[in-house]
XYZ file of N, CA, C and O in Angstrom:
740
model
N 10.105 -43.105 -5.677
C 9.236 -42.079 -6.227
C 9.774 -40.711 -5.802
O 9.767 -40.393 -4.626
N 10.278 -39.905 -6.746
C 10.789 -38.584 -6.392
C 9.630 -37.632 -6.068
O 8.660 -37.531 -6.812
N 9.756 -36.952 -4.936
C 8.704 -36.036 -4.475
C 9.207 -34.606 -4.604
O 10.357 -34.299 -4.253
N 8.337 -33.739 -5.105
C 8.640 -32.315 -5.234
C 7.658 -31.530 -4.381
O 6.481 -31.878 -4.296
N 8.142 -30.470 -3.774
C 7.255 -29.477 -3.144
C 7.148 -28.363 -4.161
O 8.151 -27.747 -4.533
N 5.934 -28.148 -4.664
C 5.755 -27.186 -5.745
C 4.425 -26.469 -5.614
O 3.616 -26.761 -4.743
N 4.207 -25.529 -6.539
C 2.963 -24.754 -6.549
C 1.984 -25.371 -7.530
O 2.362 -25.802 -8.617
N 0.742 -25.373 -7.145
C -0.335 -25.860 -8.002
C -1.275 -24.681 -8.225
O -1.835 -24.139 -7.273
N -1.439 -24.262 -9.481
C -2.189 -23.048 -9.778
C -3.694 -23.261 -9.680
O -4.239 -24.232 -10.183
N -4.326 -22.271 -9.068
C -5.781 -22.183 -8.998
C -6.145 -20.730 -9.261
O -5.293 -19.922 -9.593
N -7.406 -20.373 -9.130
C -7.819 -19.002 -9.388
C -8.228 -18.827 -10.831
O -8.293 -19.775 -11.611
N -8.504 -17.582 -11.195
C -8.933 -17.328 -12.568
C -7.849 -16.618 -13.355
O -6.803 -16.270 -12.811
N -8.136 -16.390 -14.625
C -7.158 -15.771 -15.511
C -6.806 -14.378 -14.994
O -7.685 -13.558 -14.741
N -5.527 -14.123 -14.835
C -5.073 -12.824 -14.364
C -5.085 -12.683 -12.854
O -4.568 -11.709 -12.319
N -5.685 -13.610 -12.134
C -5.740 -13.576 -10.671
C -5.288 -14.928 -10.110
O -6.091 -15.714 -9.621
N -4.012 -15.224 -10.185
C -3.560 -16.552 -9.742
C -3.638 -16.718 -8.234
O -3.521 -15.761 -7.471
N -3.850 -17.941 -7.837
C -3.855 -18.353 -6.442
C -3.242 -19.737 -6.428
O -3.617 -20.568 -7.251
N -2.283 -19.970 -5.578
C -1.548 -21.224 -5.627
C -1.710 -22.023 -4.343
O -1.784 -21.455 -3.259
N -1.739 -23.335 -4.492
C -1.608 -24.248 -3.370
C -0.166 -24.709 -3.352
O 0.436 -24.969 -4.397
N 0.382 -24.847 -2.166
C 1.720 -25.413 -2.005
C 1.508 -26.887 -1.665
O 0.872 -27.202 -0.654
N 1.997 -27.759 -2.533
C 1.726 -29.192 -2.375
C 3.004 -30.006 -2.465
O 4.004 -29.582 -3.054
N 2.948 -31.196 -1.874
C 3.980 -32.210 -2.068
C 3.390 -33.193 -3.076
O 2.322 -33.770 -2.840
N 4.045 -33.339 -4.214
C 3.494 -34.165 -5.292
C 4.596 -34.999 -5.930
O 5.787 -34.667 -5.843
N 4.177 -36.071 -6.577
C 5.094 -36.901 -7.356
C 5.621 -36.024 -8.504
O 4.870 -35.292 -9.138
N 6.901 -36.092 -8.755
C 7.515 -35.261 -9.787
C 6.960 -35.569 -11.169
O 6.994 -34.720 -12.061
N 6.425 -36.778 -11.366
C 5.907 -37.167 -12.675
C 4.465 -36.713 -12.889
O 3.954 -36.766 -13.998
N 3.795 -36.232 -11.841
C 2.398 -35.796 -11.954
C 2.317 -34.455 -12.675
O 3.279 -33.669 -12.704
N 1.147 -34.178 -13.261
C 0.926 -32.902 -13.940
C 0.967 -31.754 -12.925
O 0.783 -31.966 -11.726
N 1.170 -30.552 -13.445
C 1.274 -29.385 -12.564
C 0.064 -29.257 -11.648
O 0.200 -29.035 -10.452
N -1.127 -29.368 -12.232
C -2.352 -29.215 -11.456
C -3.018 -30.561 -11.193
O -4.201 -30.624 -10.885
N -2.252 -31.638 -11.293
C -2.807 -32.982 -11.133
C -2.792 -33.463 -9.691
O -2.888 -32.684 -8.739
N -2.662 -34.776 -9.544
C -2.685 -35.395 -8.222
C -1.534 -34.891 -7.362
O -0.431 -34.649 -7.849
N -1.795 -34.804 -6.069
C -0.745 -34.445 -5.134
C -0.853 -35.350 -3.914
O -1.896 -35.951 -3.654
N 0.235 -35.424 -3.166
C 0.279 -36.300 -1.994
C -0.284 -35.600 -0.759
O -1.007 -36.200 0.030
N 0.088 -34.323 -0.585
C -0.386 -33.573 0.574
C -0.378 -32.085 0.252
O 0.557 -31.579 -0.360
N -1.432 -31.402 0.695
C -1.488 -29.945 0.565
C -0.832 -29.346 1.808
O -1.232 -29.635 2.933
N 0.195 -28.521 1.581
C 0.945 -27.940 2.696
C 0.533 -26.512 3.015
O 0.799 -26.036 4.115
N -0.077 -25.833 2.066
C -0.458 -24.450 2.324
C -0.982 -23.776 1.078
O -1.314 -24.422 0.077
N -1.060 -22.439 1.144
C -1.569 -21.634 0.035
C -0.737 -20.370 -0.092
O -0.152 -19.878 0.886
N -0.696 -19.833 -1.312
C 0.076 -18.629 -1.621
C -0.766 -17.735 -2.511
O -1.223 -18.151 -3.570
N -0.990 -16.491 -2.068
C -1.775 -15.529 -2.843
C -0.884 -14.335 -3.187
O -0.650 -13.466 -2.339
N -0.391 -14.247 -4.424
C 0.479 -13.129 -4.797
C -0.284 -11.856 -5.138
O 0.337 -10.832 -5.410
N -1.615 -11.889 -5.115
C -2.409 -10.720 -5.495
C -2.452 -9.656 -4.408
O -2.789 -8.510 -4.688
N -2.134 -10.007 -3.171
C -2.149 -9.033 -2.083
C -0.758 -8.442 -1.911
O 0.231 -8.985 -2.405
N -0.687 -7.304 -1.230
C 0.601 -6.680 -0.978
C 0.731 -6.425 0.508
O -0.014 -5.607 1.032
N 1.616 -7.073 1.241
C 2.523 -8.126 0.830
C 1.775 -9.423 0.564
O 0.653 -9.604 1.022
N 2.396 -10.317 -0.179
C 1.759 -11.580 -0.571
C 1.360 -12.379 0.667
O 2.064 -12.401 1.667
N 0.202 -13.038 0.581
C -0.308 -13.839 1.686
C 0.172 -15.276 1.525
O -0.038 -15.881 0.481
N 0.812 -15.792 2.574
C 1.307 -17.166 2.553
C 0.814 -17.874 3.808
O 1.050 -17.415 4.919
N 0.092 -18.973 3.600
C -0.324 -19.837 4.699
C 0.407 -21.159 4.486
O 0.306 -21.743 3.417
N 1.135 -21.605 5.516
C 1.967 -22.789 5.336
C 2.004 -23.611 6.614
O 2.140 -23.067 7.711
N 1.875 -24.924 6.463
C 2.087 -25.866 7.549
C 3.596 -26.117 7.611
O 4.132 -26.954 6.872
N 4.273 -25.366 8.472
C 5.734 -25.421 8.528
C 6.211 -26.807 8.938
O 7.153 -27.349 8.337
N 5.563 -27.397 9.933
C 6.008 -28.721 10.401
C 5.826 -29.788 9.320
O 6.689 -30.659 9.152
N 4.729 -29.716 8.575
C 4.516 -30.668 7.480
C 5.544 -30.506 6.379
O 6.049 -31.486 5.821
N 5.890 -29.238 6.072
C 6.898 -28.984 5.044
C 8.262 -29.500 5.493
O 9.009 -30.102 4.702
N 8.593 -29.289 6.784
C 9.870 -29.774 7.298
C 9.920 -31.305 7.232
O 10.948 -31.893 6.879
N 8.809 -31.950 7.565
C 8.757 -33.418 7.508
C 9.033 -33.917 6.088
O 9.812 -34.844 5.891
N 8.421 -33.263 5.081
C 8.662 -33.672 3.689
C 10.104 -33.394 3.288
O 10.727 -34.185 2.570
N 10.663 -32.252 3.732
C 12.064 -31.948 3.406
C 13.005 -32.980 4.019
O 13.986 -33.391 3.377
N 12.720 -33.411 5.239
C 13.571 -34.411 5.893
C 13.456 -35.777 5.217
O 14.393 -36.563 5.253
N 12.322 -36.038 4.579
C 12.142 -37.308 3.875
C 12.700 -37.261 2.457
O 12.571 -38.230 1.714
N 13.261 -36.122 2.047
C 13.936 -36.061 0.758
C 13.188 -35.322 -0.340
O 13.637 -35.338 -1.489
N 12.097 -34.673 -0.032
C 11.372 -33.911 -1.056
C 12.205 -32.702 -1.485
O 12.840 -32.043 -0.657
N 12.205 -32.421 -2.780
C 12.974 -31.307 -3.318
C 12.019 -30.170 -3.705
O 11.133 -30.370 -4.538
N 12.180 -28.979 -3.130
C 11.303 -27.869 -3.511
C 11.742 -27.245 -4.833
O 12.932 -27.234 -5.170
N 10.784 -26.743 -5.597
C 11.114 -25.973 -6.795
C 11.668 -24.631 -6.341
O 11.631 -24.296 -5.153
N 12.178 -23.843 -7.273
C 12.799 -22.565 -6.908
C 11.821 -21.634 -6.198
O 12.143 -21.040 -5.163
N 10.616 -21.493 -6.748
C 9.625 -20.611 -6.138
C 9.160 -21.164 -4.797
O 9.009 -20.414 -3.828
N 8.946 -22.459 -4.734
C 8.538 -23.082 -3.480
C 9.639 -22.937 -2.429
O 9.351 -22.704 -1.250
N 10.898 -23.042 -2.844
C 12.011 -22.861 -1.905
C 11.996 -21.440 -1.335
O 12.217 -21.239 -0.131
N 11.742 -20.449 -2.186
C 11.688 -19.061 -1.713
C 10.554 -18.873 -0.706
O 10.715 -18.192 0.314
N 9.409 -19.485 -0.968
C 8.266 -19.372 -0.057
C 8.553 -20.095 1.257
O 8.267 -19.572 2.344
N 9.137 -21.296 1.169
C 9.488 -22.043 2.379
C 10.512 -21.275 3.208
O 10.445 -21.252 4.441
N 11.441 -20.633 2.548
C 12.440 -19.834 3.242
C 11.794 -18.618 3.909
O 12.138 -18.252 5.034
N 10.860 -17.987 3.216
C 10.156 -16.809 3.725
C 9.385 -17.133 4.996
O 9.320 -16.331 5.929
N 8.785 -18.320 5.049
C 8.003 -18.724 6.216
C 8.836 -19.441 7.278
O 8.339 -19.743 8.351
N 10.092 -19.759 7.008
C 10.975 -20.337 8.002
C 11.078 -21.848 7.977
O 11.731 -22.431 8.854
N 10.476 -22.497 7.016
C 10.548 -23.957 6.959
C 11.969 -24.424 6.651
O 12.428 -25.438 7.214
N 12.665 -23.717 5.802
C 14.047 -24.099 5.471
C 14.957 -23.923 6.697
O 15.827 -24.764 6.954
N 14.745 -22.846 7.456
C 15.530 -22.632 8.679
C 15.246 -23.725 9.697
O 16.169 -24.263 10.329
N 13.969 -24.058 9.845
C 13.605 -25.102 10.811
C 14.206 -26.447 10.401
O 14.667 -27.212 11.259
N 14.238 -26.749 9.118
C 14.869 -27.975 8.621
C 16.368 -27.954 8.920
O 16.950 -28.961 9.343
N 16.987 -26.810 8.713
C 18.415 -26.663 8.994
C 18.694 -26.869 10.479
O 19.647 -27.571 10.858
N 17.881 -26.257 11.337
C 18.054 -26.419 12.780
C 17.806 -27.862 13.215
O 18.499 -28.380 14.101
N 16.837 -28.538 12.576
C 16.582 -29.949 12.886
C 17.792 -30.807 12.519
O 18.113 -31.779 13.225
N 18.473 -30.459 11.441
C 19.701 -31.169 11.070
C 20.786 -30.970 12.114
O 21.538 -31.895 12.431
N 20.876 -29.748 12.681
C 21.847 -29.476 13.743
C 21.537 -30.255 15.008
O 22.449 -30.730 15.693
N 20.244 -30.402 15.299
C 19.839 -31.185 16.469
C 20.192 -32.653 16.255
O 20.689 -33.332 17.170
N 19.978 -33.165 15.052
C 20.284 -34.569 14.746
C 21.784 -34.854 14.869
O 22.187 -35.939 15.293
N 22.615 -33.861 14.530
C 24.064 -34.046 14.616
C 24.594 -33.794 16.031
O 25.767 -34.055 16.299
N 23.750 -33.226 16.894
C 24.175 -32.973 18.265
C 24.799 -31.610 18.474
O 25.335 -31.328 19.543
N 24.766 -30.734 17.480
C 25.341 -29.401 17.621
C 24.438 -28.496 18.472
O 24.929 -27.567 19.119
N 23.153 -28.760 18.479
C 22.179 -27.964 19.236
C 21.276 -28.903 20.023
O 21.113 -30.071 19.660
N 20.677 -28.340 21.048
C 19.617 -29.082 21.724
C 18.290 -28.665 21.106
O 18.207 -27.634 20.415
N 17.252 -29.426 21.372
C 15.916 -29.114 20.836
C 15.439 -27.753 21.330
O 14.846 -26.986 20.574
N 15.716 -27.419 22.601
C 15.293 -26.138 23.181
C 16.005 -24.969 22.510
O 15.401 -23.932 22.226
N 17.309 -25.121 22.254
C 18.062 -24.059 21.589
C 17.544 -23.834 20.169
O 17.432 -22.689 19.714
N 17.240 -24.907 19.479
C 16.723 -24.796 18.117
C 15.368 -24.080 18.118
O 15.135 -23.188 17.284
N 14.484 -24.441 19.043
C 13.172 -23.778 19.137
C 13.323 -22.306 19.492
O 12.626 -21.451 18.962
N 14.276 -22.003 20.383
C 14.512 -20.618 20.782
C 14.995 -19.792 19.587
O 14.512 -18.671 19.348
N 15.912 -20.326 18.811
C 16.409 -19.621 17.621
C 15.292 -19.425 16.596
O 15.166 -18.360 15.996
N 14.494 -20.465 16.411
C 13.404 -20.378 15.434
C 12.366 -19.344 15.862
O 11.910 -18.532 15.046
N 12.000 -19.324 17.151
C 11.014 -18.351 17.643
C 11.545 -16.920 17.564
O 10.807 -15.990 17.228
N 12.839 -16.728 17.837
C 13.452 -15.397 17.704
C 13.398 -14.936 16.247
O 13.087 -13.770 15.960
N 13.680 -15.857 15.335
C 13.618 -15.505 13.905
C 12.193 -15.146 13.497
O 11.986 -14.197 12.732
N 11.206 -15.923 14.003
C 9.802 -15.636 13.678
C 9.382 -14.256 14.159
O 8.679 -13.523 13.450
N 9.804 -13.865 15.359
C 9.458 -12.539 15.879
C 10.094 -11.436 15.045
O 9.457 -10.427 14.742
N 11.337 -11.621 14.664
C 12.022 -10.628 13.820
C 11.320 -10.501 12.464
O 11.105 -9.396 11.959
N 10.954 -11.641 11.891
C 10.273 -11.648 10.586
C 8.916 -10.969 10.691
O 8.533 -10.195 9.801
N 8.182 -11.223 11.780
C 6.874 -10.587 11.970
C 7.027 -9.073 12.084
O 6.202 -8.317 11.556
N 8.090 -8.617 12.723
C 8.349 -7.179 12.836
C 8.607 -6.538 11.484
O 8.106 -5.443 11.198
N 9.380 -7.213 10.632
C 9.665 -6.642 9.313
C 8.413 -6.616 8.438
O 8.197 -5.664 7.686
N 7.574 -7.647 8.556
C 6.336 -7.685 7.764
C 5.387 -6.573 8.224
O 4.777 -5.883 7.401
N 5.291 -6.369 9.536
C 4.428 -5.301 10.051
C 4.951 -3.941 9.624
O 4.168 -3.041 9.304
N 6.266 -3.756 9.620
C 6.843 -2.492 9.177
C 6.518 -2.230 7.711
O 6.192 -1.097 7.328
N 6.580 -3.275 6.886
C 6.247 -3.107 5.470
C 4.776 -2.750 5.306
O 4.423 -1.859 4.527
N 3.900 -3.430 6.047
C 2.462 -3.136 5.957
C 2.171 -1.709 6.403
O 1.370 -1.009 5.786
N 2.844 -1.258 7.481
C 2.652 0.111 7.963
C 3.141 1.118 6.925
O 2.493 2.136 6.679
N 4.296 0.832 6.317
C 4.816 1.725 5.278
C 3.888 1.803 4.081
O 3.674 2.881 3.517
N 3.313 0.669 3.701
C 2.385 0.666 2.565
C 1.108 1.436 2.899
O 0.597 2.186 2.065
N 0.600 1.274 4.125
C -0.630 1.987 4.487
C -0.364 3.486 4.593
O -1.210 4.300 4.201
N 0.827 3.878 5.095
C 1.178 5.298 5.145
C 1.299 5.878 3.747
O 0.826 6.987 3.476
N 1.934 5.146 2.854
C 2.089 5.617 1.475
C 0.730 5.737 0.789
O 0.483 6.690 0.045
N -0.159 4.794 1.072
C -1.492 4.834 0.475
C -2.281 6.032 1.016
O -2.961 6.726 0.256
N -2.178 6.303 2.317
C -2.879 7.442 2.909
C -2.328 8.755 2.358
O -3.087 9.690 2.086
N -1.006 8.842 2.182
C -0.394 10.054 1.640
C -0.831 10.280 0.194
O -1.148 11.400 -0.202
N -0.871 9.213 -0.586
C -1.305 9.336 -1.977
C -2.765 9.792 -2.045
O -3.127 10.617 -2.892
N -3.583 9.281 -1.147
C -4.993 9.665 -1.124
C -5.138 11.141 -0.744
O -5.936 11.871 -1.338
N -4.358 11.611 0.239
C -4.407 13.011 0.657
C -3.926 13.927 -0.470
O -4.510 14.999 -0.703
N -2.854 13.518 -1.172
C -2.353 14.322 -2.292
C -3.384 14.408 -3.416
O -3.570 15.467 -4.023
N -4.059 13.294 -3.693
C -5.084 13.292 -4.731
C -6.249 14.201 -4.341
O -6.790 14.928 -5.181
N -6.619 14.190 -3.065
C -7.704 15.048 -2.592
C -7.324 16.520 -2.712
O -8.134 17.348 -3.149
N -6.079 16.863 -2.349
C -5.617 18.246 -2.457
C -5.594 18.698 -3.919
O -6.006 19.831 -4.235
N -5.143 17.837 -4.814
C -5.118 18.183 -6.236
C -6.542 18.372 -6.768
O -6.800 19.292 -7.553
N -7.463 17.526 -6.329
C -8.849 17.651 -6.765
C -9.474 18.945 -6.261
O -10.201 19.623 -6.988
N -9.154 19.337 -5.019
C -9.658 20.605 -4.480
C -9.143 21.782 -5.291
O -9.883 22.720 -5.579
N -7.854 21.745 -5.645
C -7.262 22.834 -6.430
C -7.942 22.940 -7.796
O -8.242 24.041 -8.270
N -8.202 21.810 -8.431
C -8.861 21.808 -9.737
C -10.280 22.366 -9.603
O -10.720 23.180 -10.428
N -11.001 21.958 -8.564
C -12.367 22.445 -8.362
C -12.391 23.939 -8.096
O -13.253 24.657 -8.613
N -11.451 24.440 -7.284
C -11.393 25.881 -7.015
C -11.089 26.662 -8.289
O -11.661 27.722 -8.528
N -10.196 26.156 -9.112
C -9.871 26.823 -10.370
C -11.085 26.826 -11.299
O -11.371 27.829 -11.971
N -11.823 25.721 -11.322
C -13.018 25.625 -12.160
C -14.093 26.622 -11.688
O -14.741 27.281 -12.492
N -14.261 26.738 -10.367
C -15.249 27.671 -9.817
C -14.840 29.102 -10.120
O -15.670 29.940 -10.496
N -13.555 29.412 -9.966
C -13.066 30.765 -10.240
C -13.257 31.126 -11.717
O -13.593 32.267 -12.044
N -13.081 30.168 -12.597
C -13.248 30.435 -14.022
C -14.726 30.571 -14.394
O -15.073 31.281 -15.336
N -15.612 29.943 -13.652
C -17.030 29.962 -13.972
C -17.715 31.238 -13.504
O -18.734 31.636 -14.070
N -17.190 31.922 -12.499
C -17.811 33.154 -11.992
C -17.496 34.289 -12.952
O -16.339 34.599 -13.208
N -18.563 34.959 -13.513
C -18.303 36.082 -14.424
C -17.813 37.289 -13.632
O -18.185 37.488 -12.482
N -16.996 38.115 -14.290
C -16.484 39.299 -13.615
C -17.604 40.325 -13.522
O -18.203 40.713 -14.511
N -17.890 40.778 -12.320
C -18.962 41.736 -12.062
C -18.321 43.074 -11.746
O -17.382 43.167 -10.967
N -18.863 44.159 -12.382
C -18.325 45.480 -12.110
C -18.677 45.867 -10.685
O -19.710 45.471 -10.151
N -17.809 46.691 -10.115
C -18.034 47.078 -8.732
C -19.261 47.963 -8.644
O -19.388 48.955 -9.359
N -20.163 47.585 -7.791
C -21.351 48.399 -7.564
C -21.043 49.364 -6.447
O -20.224 49.097 -5.575
N -21.746 50.495 -6.472
C -21.497 51.479 -5.427
C -22.092 50.988 -4.129
O -23.258 50.611 -4.068
N -21.295 51.063 -3.152
C -21.761 50.695 -1.825
C -22.200 51.977 -1.124
O -21.867 53.079 -1.563
N -22.934 51.908 -0.050
C -23.367 53.127 0.654
C -22.193 53.987 1.089
O -22.255 55.211 1.018
N -21.088 53.362 1.492
C -19.921 54.143 1.902
C -19.332 54.872 0.706
O -18.941 56.034 0.805
N -19.305 54.227 -0.433
C -18.750 54.856 -1.631
C -19.624 56.026 -2.060
O -19.116 57.069 -2.477
N -20.956 55.911 -1.956
C -21.828 57.020 -2.349
C -21.699 58.188 -1.381
O -21.747 59.345 -1.792
N -21.486 57.919 -0.098
C -21.286 59.014 0.864
C -19.980 59.725 0.573
O -19.918 60.962 0.589
N -18.950 58.953 0.259
C -17.661 59.563 -0.080
C -17.790 60.392 -1.352
O -17.185 61.452 -1.471
N -18.581 59.919 -2.298
C -18.771 60.661 -3.544
C -19.508 61.978 -3.262
O -19.175 63.013 -3.850
N -20.495 61.945 -2.366
C -21.228 63.170 -2.015
C -20.303 64.180 -1.354
O -20.355 65.387 -1.653
N -19.446 63.722 -0.456
C -18.514 64.616 0.243
C -17.546 65.219 -0.756
O -17.284 66.435 -0.726
N -17.011 64.397 -1.655
C -16.063 64.946 -2.631
C -16.762 65.919 -3.580
O -16.170 66.922 -3.988
N -18.047 65.678 -3.887
C -18.792 66.594 -4.760
C -18.997 67.937 -4.060
O -18.853 68.999 -4.676
N -19.298 67.896 -2.770
C -19.475 69.144 -2.004
C -18.174 69.918 -1.944
O -18.162 71.147 -2.098
N -17.066 69.208 -1.756
C -15.763 69.869 -1.698
C -15.454 70.495 -3.045
O -14.970 71.628 -3.136
N -15.747 69.767 -4.124
C -15.492 70.320 -5.460
C -16.376 71.537 -5.722
O -15.920 72.532 -6.302
N -17.637 71.487 -5.309
C -18.541 72.632 -5.490
C -18.042 73.842 -4.709
O -18.072 74.985 -5.204
N -17.568 73.613 -3.485
C -17.071 74.716 -2.656
C -15.828 75.325 -3.286
O -15.687 76.564 -3.335
N -14.943 74.520 -3.772
C -13.732 75.058 -4.392
C -14.076 75.776 -5.697
O -13.478 76.809 -6.020
N -15.067 75.266 -6.423
C -15.481 75.938 -7.660
C -16.104 77.290 -7.333
O -15.856 78.292 -8.025
N -16.897 77.376 -6.263
C -17.523 78.647 -5.866
C -16.465 79.627 -5.423
O -16.536 80.833 -5.726
N -15.470 79.158 -4.713
C -14.386 80.026 -4.266
C -13.608 80.566 -5.458
O -13.264 81.760 -5.496
N -13.338 79.750 -6.418
C -12.598 80.224 -7.595
C -13.432 81.216 -8.390
O -12.898 82.180 -8.926
N -14.777 80.999 -8.454
C -15.638 81.958 -9.169
C -15.658 83.291 -8.445
O -15.609 84.368 -9.060
N -15.733 83.230 -7.126
C -15.748 84.475 -6.341
C -14.428 85.214 -6.522
O -14.392 86.458 -6.636
N -13.367 84.482 -6.549
C -12.055 85.114 -6.711
C -11.948 85.728 -8.095
O -11.403 86.838 -8.250
N -12.466 85.109 -9.107
C -12.395 85.660 -10.463
C -13.288 86.886 -10.566
O -12.955 87.834 -11.290
N -14.439 86.939 -9.877
C -15.325 88.096 -9.925
C -14.699 89.281 -9.218
O -14.876 90.438 -9.634
N -13.987 89.057 -8.158
C -13.324 90.127 -7.429
C -12.231 90.724 -8.279
O -11.961 91.932 -8.229
N -11.596 89.947 -9.073
C -10.534 90.453 -9.920
C -11.122 91.349 -11.021
O -10.472 92.277 -11.466
N -12.316 91.175 -11.375
C -12.901 91.958 -12.450
C -13.304 93.228 -11.895
O -13.331 94.257 -11.881
């Protein structure tokens, strides 16, 4: 009986959610399966993958063939690497401790890259939100400026005092010019 590790679709239209299963190759896509190995949610960013790595490795060692997408997911979670290291242990190239050490080092490196991606996405999302807020403020300020009618300058008390002083100066100069013209006559 040929066994495949493949995805079984669940979820609703437009929102897929997949189970990662080991199933008979002759079974329908969403039909009977031998064992559920995990779940894959491509709707999140980054995609959420829950996988029983040891169970997947056991099926791979027993001859199960993963589909292309399932192979990519198994590789992403380290099941393919663990299977490869188990093959090295079986041949005597590595000890069990060395294989576990290599696998744990790879897991830590992978966790660091995933956290870096999540941090970059959250920073980009925060920056986009701040830019949208700044653009909205600019639009609101422009709308408020356009809505305020232009009001003519009203005289302030300082302006009226200045006007009185200039009027007195003009009156004094006018009186001086009149006096000068009368003297000439």
